[in-house]
Amino acid sequence: MTLGSRPVLTDYHMHLQPDGEEARRGGAHRWDQYGGYLSPGWIERYVEHARSRAVQEIAFTEHVHRFAEARDWHANAWWREEATEDIDAYCEALGAAKRAGLPVIVGVEMDWLPDRTEEIARFLERRPFDIVLGSVHWVGELAIDHPDYPMWDHHDGVEVWQAYLKELVAAAESGLFDVLAHPDLPKVFGHNLPDEVGAAVMDAVAAIAATGIAVECSSAGLRKKPRELYPEPGLLAEFRAAGVPVTLASDAHRPEDVGSDYPTTVAALRGAGYETITRFAAREPSQVSLRWE
Ligand SMILES: [Zn+2]
Ligand SMILES: [Zn+2]
């Protein structure tokens, strides 16, 4: 699909199902009526909500931990239980949607797991991805945003943020990913950036900028406890000043959240000085004008 040279909105981070087995069981009646969560009918519901918010192109970016191929990448019970799906069936369903003319691109949300770089590279290189998100959800065995494996029980806020930023930079420098997702995720449970970490943040921004990777500006934080964007507007302005390109994202886990809170999100991008967002096709980035009126 060509978006032409007109200003656009995109949504480059979403999931076809909610997180967690219980939530998926509760939601199954919604996608089962179309023939499953990979069915054309369910995918079209996301496109419909995108169109209703003037979003021209969307990327599905399922969590890598959902796929059987990644089952042994991380040694905890939850991860192994989640890894049930077939990645090739997922790519094929999205490829079919694309071929049918829907404004959909094929993506995946990868975890940064520093001891699995070879597996990650192999997983990515054989498949028709348009966009690959890199997310730091885990620091070793502990989780930034999973309540069952909380890093917060073992480390204070300064330690968590410092360790997180170190992994975020390593993820960027790995060269495996196109976009860093939710770059200030540690605030997810309300632990805002401590003042002591300010210098480390600026070092991280510079290191990320040097790699050429994009960061996403995600409205998901507005729907969660932080009640602010990822990254918060001050940090977004630092990324802009350092020349880091951005994508626009909702991290929707249901059709209704595609493009959610975009007026606020686009205003923050404009406020930070961004006039373009990054588009991806076959993992090649290009800049397109951001639609803002
Ligand atoms: Zn994530
Ligand atoms: Zn996500």
CSV table of C-alpha atoms and ligand atoms in Angstrom, one decimal:
chain,number,residue,atom,x,y,z
A,1,MET,CA,0.0,0.0,0.0
A,2,THR,CA,1.2,3.5,-0.8
A,3,LEU,CA,0.6,6.3,1.7
A,4,GLY,CA,1.7,8.9,-0.7
A,5,SER,CA,3.2,12.2,0.5
A,6,ARG,CA,0.2,13.3,2.5
A,7,PRO,CA,0.6,13.6,6.3
A,8,VAL,CA,-0.4,10.3,8.0
A,9,LEU,CA,-1.1,8.6,11.3
A,10,THR,CA,0.0,5.1,11.9
A,11,ASP,CA,-0.3,2.6,14.8
A,12,TYR,CA,2.8,0.4,14.9
A,13,HIS,CA,2.2,-1.6,18.1
A,14,MET,CA,-0.7,-3.9,18.8
A,15,HIS,CA,-1.8,-7.4,19.8
A,16,LEU,CA,-4.5,-9.6,18.6
A,17,GLN,CA,-5.3,-10.9,22.1
A,18,PRO,CA,-5.1,-9.6,25.7
A,19,ASP,CA,-2.2,-10.7,27.9
A,20,GLY,CA,-2.6,-13.7,30.1
A,21,GLU,CA,-4.5,-17.0,29.7
A,22,GLU,CA,-7.5,-15.9,31.8
A,23,ALA,CA,-8.0,-12.7,29.8
A,24,ARG,CA,-7.7,-14.6,26.6
A,25,ARG,CA,-10.3,-17.2,27.7
A,26,GLY,CA,-12.6,-14.3,28.7
A,27,GLY,CA,-12.2,-12.6,25.3
A,28,ALA,CA,-12.3,-15.7,23.1
A,29,HIS,CA,-16.0,-15.3,22.2
A,30,ARG,CA,-15.1,-12.1,20.4
A,31,TRP,CA,-12.6,-13.6,17.9
A,32,ASP,CA,-14.2,-17.0,17.8
A,33,GLN,CA,-17.3,-15.6,16.1
A,34,TYR,CA,-15.0,-14.8,13.1
A,35,GLY,CA,-13.1,-18.1,13.2
A,36,GLY,CA,-10.3,-17.3,15.6
A,37,TYR,CA,-7.9,-14.6,16.5
A,38,LEU,CA,-6.0,-14.9,13.3
A,39,SER,CA,-9.1,-14.8,11.1
A,40,PRO,CA,-9.6,-12.1,8.5
A,41,GLY,CA,-12.7,-10.9,10.3
A,42,TRP,CA,-10.9,-10.3,13.6
A,43,ILE,CA,-8.0,-8.5,11.9
A,44,GLU,CA,-10.6,-6.3,10.1
A,45,ARG,CA,-12.0,-5.2,13.4
A,46,TYR,CA,-8.6,-3.6,14.2
A,47,VAL,CA,-8.5,-2.0,10.7
A,48,GLU,CA,-12.0,-0.6,11.3
A,49,HIS,CA,-11.1,1.0,14.5
A,50,ALA,CA,-7.9,2.4,12.9
A,51,ARG,CA,-10.0,4.0,10.1
A,52,SER,CA,-12.4,5.5,12.6
A,53,ARG,CA,-9.5,7.4,14.1
A,54,ALA,CA,-8.0,8.4,10.7
A,55,VAL,CA,-5.1,5.9,11.2
A,56,GLN,CA,-3.9,4.8,7.8
A,57,GLU,CA,-1.6,1.9,8.5
A,58,ILE,CA,-1.3,-0.5,11.4
A,59,ALA,CA,1.3,-3.1,12.5
A,60,PHE,CA,0.5,-6.2,14.5
A,61,THR,CA,3.3,-6.9,16.8
A,62,GLU,CA,2.6,-10.1,18.8
A,63,HIS,CA,4.7,-10.9,21.8
A,64,VAL,CA,7.5,-13.3,21.0
A,65,HIS,CA,6.7,-15.2,24.2
A,66,ARG,CA,3.5,-16.4,22.7
A,67,PHE,CA,5.3,-18.5,20.1
A,68,ALA,CA,6.4,-22.1,20.6
A,69,GLU,CA,9.7,-21.5,18.9
A,70,ALA,CA,10.7,-19.2,21.8
A,71,ARG,CA,9.7,-21.6,24.5
A,72,ASP,CA,13.2,-22.3,25.8
A,73,TRP,CA,14.5,-18.8,25.6
A,74,HIS,CA,13.6,-17.8,29.2
A,75,ALA,CA,13.6,-20.1,32.2
A,76,ASN,CA,10.4,-19.3,34.0
A,77,ALA,CA,7.1,-21.2,34.2
A,78,TRP,CA,4.9,-18.4,33.0
A,79,TRP,CA,7.0,-17.9,29.8
A,80,ARG,CA,7.0,-21.6,29.0
A,81,GLU,CA,3.2,-21.8,29.5
A,82,GLU,CA,2.6,-18.9,27.2
A,83,ALA,CA,4.7,-20.2,24.3
A,84,THR,CA,2.0,-22.2,22.5
A,85,GLU,CA,1.4,-20.4,19.1
A,86,ASP,CA,2.8,-21.0,15.7
A,87,ILE,CA,4.7,-18.0,14.4
A,88,ASP,CA,4.4,-19.0,10.8
A,89,ALA,CA,0.6,-19.3,11.0
A,90,TYR,CA,0.7,-15.8,12.4
A,91,CYS,CA,2.9,-14.4,9.7
A,92,GLU,CA,0.8,-16.1,7.1
A,93,ALA,CA,-2.5,-14.6,8.4
A,94,LEU,CA,-1.1,-11.1,8.4
A,95,GLY,CA,0.5,-11.7,5.0
A,96,ALA,CA,-2.9,-12.7,3.6
A,97,ALA,CA,-4.5,-9.6,5.1
A,98,LYS,CA,-1.8,-7.5,3.4
A,99,ARG,CA,-2.4,-9.2,0.1
A,100,ALA,CA,-6.1,-8.6,0.4
A,101,GLY,CA,-5.3,-4.9,0.5
A,102,LEU,CA,-5.8,-4.2,4.2
A,103,PRO,CA,-3.4,-1.4,5.5
A,104,VAL,CA,-1.6,-3.9,7.7
A,105,ILE,CA,2.1,-4.6,8.2
A,106,VAL,CA,3.7,-7.7,9.8
A,107,GLY,CA,5.5,-7.1,13.0
A,108,VAL,CA,6.6,-8.8,16.3
A,109,GLU,CA,7.4,-7.5,19.7
A,110,MET,CA,10.7,-9.2,20.7
A,111,ASP,CA,12.1,-9.3,24.2
A,112,TRP,CA,15.7,-8.2,24.7
A,113,LEU,CA,17.3,-11.4,26.2
A,114,PRO,CA,21.0,-10.8,26.0
A,115,ASP,CA,22.0,-14.5,26.2
A,116,ARG,CA,19.6,-15.3,23.2
A,117,THR,CA,20.9,-13.0,20.5
A,118,GLU,CA,21.6,-15.9,18.1
A,119,GLU,CA,18.1,-17.4,18.6
A,120,ILE,CA,16.6,-13.9,18.1
A,121,ALA,CA,18.5,-13.3,14.9
A,122,ARG,CA,17.5,-16.7,13.5
A,123,PHE,CA,13.9,-16.2,14.5
A,124,LEU,CA,13.8,-12.9,12.6
A,125,GLU,CA,15.8,-13.6,9.5
A,126,ARG,CA,13.6,-16.4,8.1
A,127,ARG,CA,10.4,-14.4,8.2
A,128,PRO,CA,8.6,-11.7,6.3
A,129,PHE,CA,8.6,-9.0,9.0
A,130,ASP,CA,8.1,-5.4,8.1
A,131,ILE,CA,8.9,-4.1,11.7
A,132,VAL,CA,10.5,-5.6,14.7
A,133,LEU,CA,10.0,-4.0,18.1
A,134,GLY,CA,12.6,-4.5,20.8
A,135,SER,CA,11.3,-4.5,24.4
A,136,VAL,CA,13.1,-4.7,27.7
A,137,HIS,CA,10.6,-6.5,29.9
A,138,TRP,CA,13.1,-8.6,31.8
A,139,VAL,CA,16.4,-7.9,33.5
A,140,GLY,CA,17.8,-11.4,34.1
A,141,GLU,CA,15.2,-13.5,35.8
A,142,LEU,CA,13.3,-10.5,37.1
A,143,ALA,CA,10.6,-8.5,35.4
A,144,ILE,CA,10.0,-4.8,34.9
A,145,ASP,CA,6.3,-5.1,34.3
A,146,HIS,CA,5.2,-8.7,35.2
A,147,PRO,CA,3.7,-8.7,38.7
A,148,ASP,CA,4.7,-12.4,39.3
A,149,TYR,CA,8.4,-11.8,38.9
A,150,PRO,CA,8.8,-8.2,40.3
A,151,MET,CA,12.2,-6.7,40.1
A,152,TRP,CA,10.8,-4.1,42.6
A,153,ASP,CA,10.8,-6.6,45.5
A,154,HIS,CA,14.6,-7.0,45.2
A,155,HIS,CA,15.9,-3.6,44.2
A,156,ASP,CA,15.2,0.0,44.9
A,157,GLY,CA,14.0,2.4,42.2
A,158,VAL,CA,17.4,3.8,41.3
A,159,GLU,CA,18.8,0.3,40.8
A,160,VAL,CA,15.9,-0.8,38.7
A,161,TRP,CA,16.0,2.2,36.5
A,162,GLN,CA,19.8,2.0,36.1
A,163,ALA,CA,19.7,-1.7,35.2
A,164,TYR,CA,16.8,-1.1,32.8
A,165,LEU,CA,18.6,1.7,31.0
A,166,LYS,CA,21.7,-0.4,30.6
A,167,GLU,CA,19.6,-3.2,29.0
A,168,LEU,CA,17.7,-0.7,26.8
A,169,VAL,CA,21.0,0.6,25.4
A,170,ALA,CA,22.3,-2.9,24.9
A,171,ALA,CA,19.1,-3.8,23.0
A,172,ALA,CA,19.5,-0.8,20.7
A,173,GLU,CA,23.2,-1.6,20.2
A,174,SER,CA,22.5,-5.2,19.3
A,175,GLY,CA,21.2,-4.1,15.9
A,176,LEU,CA,18.4,-6.8,16.1
A,177,PHE,CA,15.5,-4.4,16.3
A,178,ASP,CA,13.9,-1.5,14.4
A,179,VAL,CA,12.2,0.3,17.2
A,180,LEU,CA,12.5,0.4,21.0
A,181,ALA,CA,9.1,0.0,22.5
A,182,HIS,CA,7.8,1.9,25.6
A,183,PRO,CA,11.3,3.3,26.4
A,184,ASP,CA,10.5,4.4,30.0
A,185,LEU,CA,8.6,1.3,31.0
A,186,PRO,CA,9.8,1.0,34.6
A,187,LYS,CA,7.2,3.7,35.5
A,188,VAL,CA,4.4,1.2,34.7
A,189,PHE,CA,3.6,0.4,38.3
A,190,GLY,CA,4.0,4.1,39.3
A,191,HIS,CA,7.8,4.2,39.9
A,192,ASN,CA,8.7,7.4,38.2
A,193,LEU,CA,12.2,8.2,37.1
A,194,PRO,CA,14.3,9.2,40.2
A,195,ASP,CA,16.3,12.4,40.0
A,196,GLU,CA,19.5,10.5,40.7
A,197,VAL,CA,19.1,8.7,37.4
A,198,GLY,CA,18.9,11.9,35.3
A,199,ALA,CA,22.5,11.7,34.0
A,200,ALA,CA,22.2,8.0,33.2
A,201,VAL,CA,19.1,8.8,31.1
A,202,MET,CA,20.9,11.4,29.1
A,203,ASP,CA,23.8,9.0,28.5
A,204,ALA,CA,21.2,6.4,27.3
A,205,VAL,CA,19.5,8.8,25.0
A,206,ALA,CA,22.9,9.7,23.4
A,207,ALA,CA,23.8,6.0,23.0
A,208,ILE,CA,20.5,5.1,21.5
A,209,ALA,CA,20.7,8.0,19.1
A,210,ALA,CA,24.1,6.8,17.9
A,211,THR,CA,22.6,3.4,16.8
A,212,GLY,CA,20.0,5.0,14.5
A,213,ILE,CA,17.2,2.9,16.0
A,214,ALA,CA,13.7,4.5,16.4
A,215,VAL,CA,11.8,4.8,19.6
A,216,GLU,CA,8.0,4.6,19.9
A,217,CYS,CA,5.8,7.2,21.3
A,218,SER,CA,3.1,5.1,22.9
A,219,SER,CA,-0.3,6.2,24.2
A,220,ALA,CA,-0.5,3.0,26.3
A,221,GLY,CA,0.8,4.7,29.4
A,222,LEU,CA,-2.2,7.0,29.4
A,223,ARG,CA,-4.4,4.0,29.9
A,224,LYS,CA,-2.3,2.6,32.7
A,225,LYS,CA,-1.1,3.7,36.1
A,226,PRO,CA,1.5,6.3,34.9
A,227,ARG,CA,-1.3,8.3,33.1
A,228,GLU,CA,1.3,9.7,30.8
A,229,LEU,CA,2.9,8.7,27.5
A,230,TYR,CA,5.8,6.4,26.9
A,231,PRO,CA,8.2,8.3,26.8
A,232,GLU,CA,6.9,11.1,29.0
A,233,PRO,CA,7.0,14.5,27.1
A,234,GLY,CA,10.3,15.7,28.6
A,235,LEU,CA,12.1,12.5,27.6
A,236,LEU,CA,10.5,12.6,24.2
A,237,ALA,CA,11.9,16.1,23.7
A,238,GLU,CA,15.4,14.8,24.6
A,239,PHE,CA,15.1,12.0,22.0
A,240,ARG,CA,14.1,14.6,19.5
A,241,ALA,CA,17.0,16.9,20.4
A,242,ALA,CA,19.3,13.9,19.9
A,243,GLY,CA,17.9,13.1,16.5
A,244,VAL,CA,16.1,9.9,17.3
A,245,PRO,CA,13.3,9.0,14.9
A,246,VAL,CA,9.9,7.9,16.3
A,247,THR,CA,7.0,5.7,15.5
A,248,LEU,CA,3.4,6.2,16.8
A,249,ALA,CA,1.8,3.4,18.8
A,250,SER,CA,-1.1,2.5,21.1
A,251,ASP,CA,0.0,-1.0,22.2
A,252,ALA,CA,-3.7,-2.0,21.9
A,253,HIS,CA,-4.6,-5.4,23.1
A,254,ARG,CA,-8.1,-5.1,21.6
A,255,PRO,CA,-9.6,-3.4,18.5
A,256,GLU,CA,-11.1,-0.5,20.5
A,257,ASP,CA,-7.7,0.7,21.7
A,258,VAL,CA,-6.2,1.1,18.2
A,259,GLY,CA,-5.2,4.8,17.9
A,260,SER,CA,-6.4,5.5,21.4
A,261,ASP,CA,-5.6,9.0,22.9
A,262,TYR,CA,-3.9,10.1,19.6
A,263,PRO,CA,-4.9,13.8,20.0
A,264,THR,CA,-2.8,13.9,23.2
A,265,THR,CA,0.0,11.7,21.7
A,266,VAL,CA,0.3,13.7,18.5
A,267,ALA,CA,0.3,17.0,20.4
A,268,ALA,CA,3.2,15.7,22.5
A,269,LEU,CA,5.1,14.7,19.4
A,270,ARG,CA,4.5,18.2,17.9
A,271,GLY,CA,5.5,19.8,21.2
A,272,ALA,CA,8.7,17.9,21.2
A,273,GLY,CA,9.5,19.1,17.7
A,274,TYR,CA,8.7,16.0,15.6
A,275,GLU,CA,7.2,16.7,12.2
A,276,THR,CA,7.7,13.2,10.8
A,277,ILE,CA,7.1,9.7,12.0
A,278,THR,CA,8.8,6.5,10.8
A,279,ARG,CA,7.2,4.1,8.4
A,280,PHE,CA,8.5,0.6,7.9
A,281,ALA,CA,8.2,-1.8,5.0
A,282,ALA,CA,10.3,-5.0,4.9
A,283,ARG,CA,12.2,-3.5,7.8
A,284,GLU,CA,13.3,-0.5,5.8
A,285,PRO,CA,12.5,2.8,7.5
A,286,SER,CA,11.3,6.0,5.8
A,287,GLN,CA,10.1,9.3,7.2
A,288,VAL,CA,6.5,10.4,6.5
A,289,SER,CA,4.9,13.7,7.6
A,290,LEU,CA,2.9,13.5,10.8
A,291,ARG,CA,-0.7,14.4,10.4
A,292,TRP,CA,-1.7,16.8,13.2
A,293,GLU,CA,-4.8,18.6,12.2
B,1,ZN,ZN,5.8,-4.5,25.8
B,2,ZN,ZN,3.0,-4.7,23.4
